[in-house]
PDB file of C-alpha atoms in Angstrom:
ATOM      1  CA  UNK A 714     -11.327  33.199 -15.695  1.00 56.00           C
ATOM      2  CA  UNK A 715      -9.820  29.916 -16.907  1.00 59.00           C
ATOM      3  CA  UNK A 716      -8.887  29.638 -20.605  1.00 60.00           C
ATOM      4  CA  UNK A 717      -7.509  26.506 -22.255  1.00 61.00           C
ATOM      5  CA  UNK A 718      -5.094  27.413 -25.027  1.00 61.00           C
ATOM      6  CA  UNK A 719      -5.849  25.618 -28.335  1.00 60.00           C
ATOM      7  CA  UNK A 720      -2.648  23.769 -29.312  1.00 65.00           C
ATOM      8  CA  UNK A 721      -3.504  23.602 -32.961  1.00 71.00           C
ATOM      9  CA  UNK A 722      -2.671  27.124 -33.306  1.00 71.00           C
ATOM     10  CA  UNK A 723       0.512  29.021 -32.751  1.00 77.00           C
ATOM     11  CA  UNK A 724       0.967  30.369 -29.162  1.00 77.00           C
ATOM     12  CA  UNK A 725       1.400  33.822 -30.747  1.00 80.00           C
ATOM     13  CA  UNK A 726      -2.179  33.788 -32.186  1.00 82.00           C
ATOM     14  CA  UNK A 727      -3.563  32.545 -28.968  1.00 82.00           C
ATOM     15  CA  UNK A 728      -1.805  35.213 -26.827  1.00 85.00           C
ATOM     16  CA  UNK A 729      -3.155  37.858 -29.392  1.00 87.00           C
ATOM     17  CA  UNK A 730      -6.655  36.824 -28.664  1.00 87.00           C
ATOM     18  CA  UNK A 731      -6.217  37.213 -25.143  1.00 87.00           C
ATOM     19  CA  UNK A 732      -4.936  40.847 -25.677  1.00 90.00           C
ATOM     20  CA  UNK A 733      -8.123  41.500 -27.585  1.00 92.00           C
ATOM     21  CA  UNK A 734     -10.162  40.000 -24.674  1.00 91.00           C
ATOM     22  CA  UNK A 735      -8.358  41.139 -21.555  1.00 91.00           C
ATOM     23  CA  UNK A 736      -6.077  44.076 -22.748  1.00 93.00           C
ATOM     24  CA  UNK A 737      -2.390  44.505 -23.191  1.00 92.00           C
ATOM     25  CA  UNK A 738      -1.336  42.805 -19.940  1.00 92.00           C
ATOM     26  CA  UNK A 739      -2.190  39.112 -19.689  1.00 90.00           C
ATOM     27  CA  UNK A 740      -1.101  36.550 -17.079  1.00 88.00           C
ATOM     28  CA  UNK A 741      -1.133  32.889 -18.011  1.00 83.00           C
ATOM     29  CA  UNK A 742      -0.485  30.342 -15.330  1.00 82.00           C
ATOM     30  CA  UNK A 743       1.412  27.351 -16.343  1.00 78.00           C
ATOM     31  CA  UNK A 744       0.904  25.137 -13.254  1.00 78.00           C
ATOM     32  CA  UNK A 745       1.919  27.233 -10.257  1.00 81.00           C
ATOM     33  CA  UNK A 746       4.001  29.767 -12.269  1.00 79.00           C
ATOM     34  CA  UNK A 747       2.505  32.952 -13.500  1.00 82.00           C
ATOM     35  CA  UNK A 748       3.710  33.988 -16.910  1.00 84.00           C
ATOM     36  CA  UNK A 749       2.828  37.627 -17.795  1.00 85.00           C
ATOM     37  CA  UNK A 750       2.662  38.592 -21.559  1.00 88.00           C
ATOM     38  CA  UNK A 751       2.752  42.363 -22.318  1.00 88.00           C
ATOM     39  CA  UNK A 752       1.501  43.551 -25.625  1.00 89.00           C
ATOM     40  CA  UNK A 753       2.293  47.252 -25.570  1.00 88.00           C
ATOM     41  CA  UNK A 754       5.897  48.510 -25.937  1.00 86.00           C
ATOM     42  CA  UNK A 755       5.482  51.385 -23.617  1.00 87.00           C
ATOM     43  CA  UNK A 756       4.094  49.113 -20.853  1.00 87.00           C
ATOM     44  CA  UNK A 757       7.088  46.813 -21.321  1.00 84.00           C
ATOM     45  CA  UNK A 758       9.401  49.921 -21.022  1.00 82.00           C
ATOM     46  CA  UNK A 759       7.757  50.819 -17.653  1.00 81.00           C
ATOM     47  CA  UNK A 760       7.665  47.423 -16.334  1.00 78.00           C
ATOM     48  CA  UNK A 761      11.399  46.647 -16.655  1.00 73.00           C
ATOM     49  CA  UNK A 762      12.459  49.996 -15.579  1.00 73.00           C
ATOM     50  CA  UNK A 763      11.256  49.054 -12.142  1.00 67.00           C
ATOM     51  CA  UNK A 764      13.524  46.874  -9.901  1.00 60.00           C
ATOM     52  CA  UNK A 765      10.549  44.585  -8.510  1.00 60.00           C
ATOM     53  CA  UNK A 766       9.993  43.537 -12.281  1.00 61.00           C
ATOM     54  CA  UNK A 767      13.605  42.620 -13.258  1.00 56.00           C
ATOM     55  CA  UNK A 768      13.998  39.438 -11.341  1.00 57.00           C
ATOM     56  CA  UNK A 769      14.741  36.084 -13.066  1.00 55.00           C
ATOM     57  CA  UNK A 770      12.694  32.909 -12.787  1.00 57.00           C
ATOM     58  CA  UNK A 771      13.691  30.275 -10.489  1.00 59.00           C
ATOM     59  CA  UNK A 772      13.965  26.827 -11.963  1.00 61.00           C
ATOM     60  CA  UNK A 773      15.934  23.667 -11.511  1.00 60.00           C
ATOM     61  CA  UNK A 774      18.222  24.178 -14.439  1.00 58.00           C
ATOM     62  CA  UNK A 775      18.782  27.729 -13.364  1.00 58.00           C
ATOM     63  CA  UNK A 776      19.897  26.559 -10.027  1.00 60.00           C
ATOM     64  CA  UNK A 777      22.291  24.084 -11.618  1.00 60.00           C
ATOM     65  CA  UNK A 778      23.927  26.298 -14.148  1.00 59.00           C
ATOM     66  CA  UNK A 779      23.770  29.781 -12.293  1.00 62.00           C
ATOM     67  CA  UNK A 780      24.918  30.890  -8.891  1.00 61.00           C
ATOM     68  CA  UNK A 781      22.859  32.775  -6.151  1.00 60.00           C
ATOM     69  CA  UNK A 782      23.570  36.073  -7.997  1.00 60.00           C
ATOM     70  CA  UNK A 783      22.168  34.618 -11.490  1.00 55.00           C
ATOM     71  CA  UNK A 784      25.828  34.599 -12.949  1.00 58.00           C
ATOM     72  CA  UNK A 785      25.908  31.896 -15.510  1.00 57.00           C
ATOM     73  CA  UNK A 786      28.385  29.134 -14.726  1.00 53.00           C
ATOM     74  CA  UNK A 787      28.472  27.143 -17.925  1.00 53.00           C
ATOM     75  CA  UNK A 788      26.754  29.231 -20.624  1.00 51.00           C
ATOM     76  CA  UNK A 789      28.201  32.875 -20.274  1.00 49.00           C
ATOM     77  CA  UNK A 790      28.877  34.501 -23.466  1.00 48.00           C
ATOM     78  CA  UNK A 791      29.936  38.032 -21.988  1.00 53.00           C
ATOM     79  CA  UNK A 792      33.103  37.003 -20.737  1.00 53.00           C
ATOM     80  CA  UNK A 793      36.407  36.030 -22.699  1.00 56.00           C
ATOM     81  CA  UNK A 794      36.970  33.105 -20.224  1.00 61.00           C
ATOM     82  CA  UNK A 795      33.517  31.895 -20.963  1.00 56.00           C
ATOM     83  CA  UNK A 796      34.656  30.185 -24.127  1.00 62.00           C
ATOM     84  CA  UNK A 797      36.863  27.897 -22.199  1.00 67.00           C
ATOM     85  CA  UNK A 798      34.522  27.228 -19.338  1.00 64.00           C
ATOM     86  CA  UNK A 799      31.784  26.375 -22.198  1.00 66.00           C
ATOM     87  CA  UNK A 800      34.220  23.903 -23.771  1.00 70.00           C
ATOM     88  CA  UNK A 801      34.946  22.221 -20.395  1.00 70.00           C
ATOM     89  CA  UNK A 802      31.181  22.164 -19.531  1.00 70.00           C
ATOM     90  CA  UNK A 803      30.310  20.754 -22.969  1.00 69.00           C
ATOM     91  CA  UNK A 804      32.842  18.029 -22.830  1.00 70.00           C
ATOM     92  CA  UNK A 805      31.500  17.187 -19.348  1.00 67.00           C
ATOM     93  CA  UNK A 806      27.915  16.966 -20.530  1.00 67.00           C
ATOM     94  CA  UNK A 807      28.761  14.743 -23.528  1.00 60.00           C
TER      95      UNK A 807
END
């Protein structure tokens, strides 16, 4: 069933309505990309413990700023060297 989301309400309110109508797992299509919303913490734990659900969305900016293994190139805050890399990236962007 196609549902048009009312833009006058906050997206959380709209998703809550969809949970009441369809249950705790709802798929919303944004163009050709499915986005899955899960409203039950137990289902979230189960879903993210499975390897096939741990992938990352493919997008143009992701391919620009990440390598093939989804390691950040310009915005990685997990490594000490990331601060120098971020400085260099930000000066290049500006």
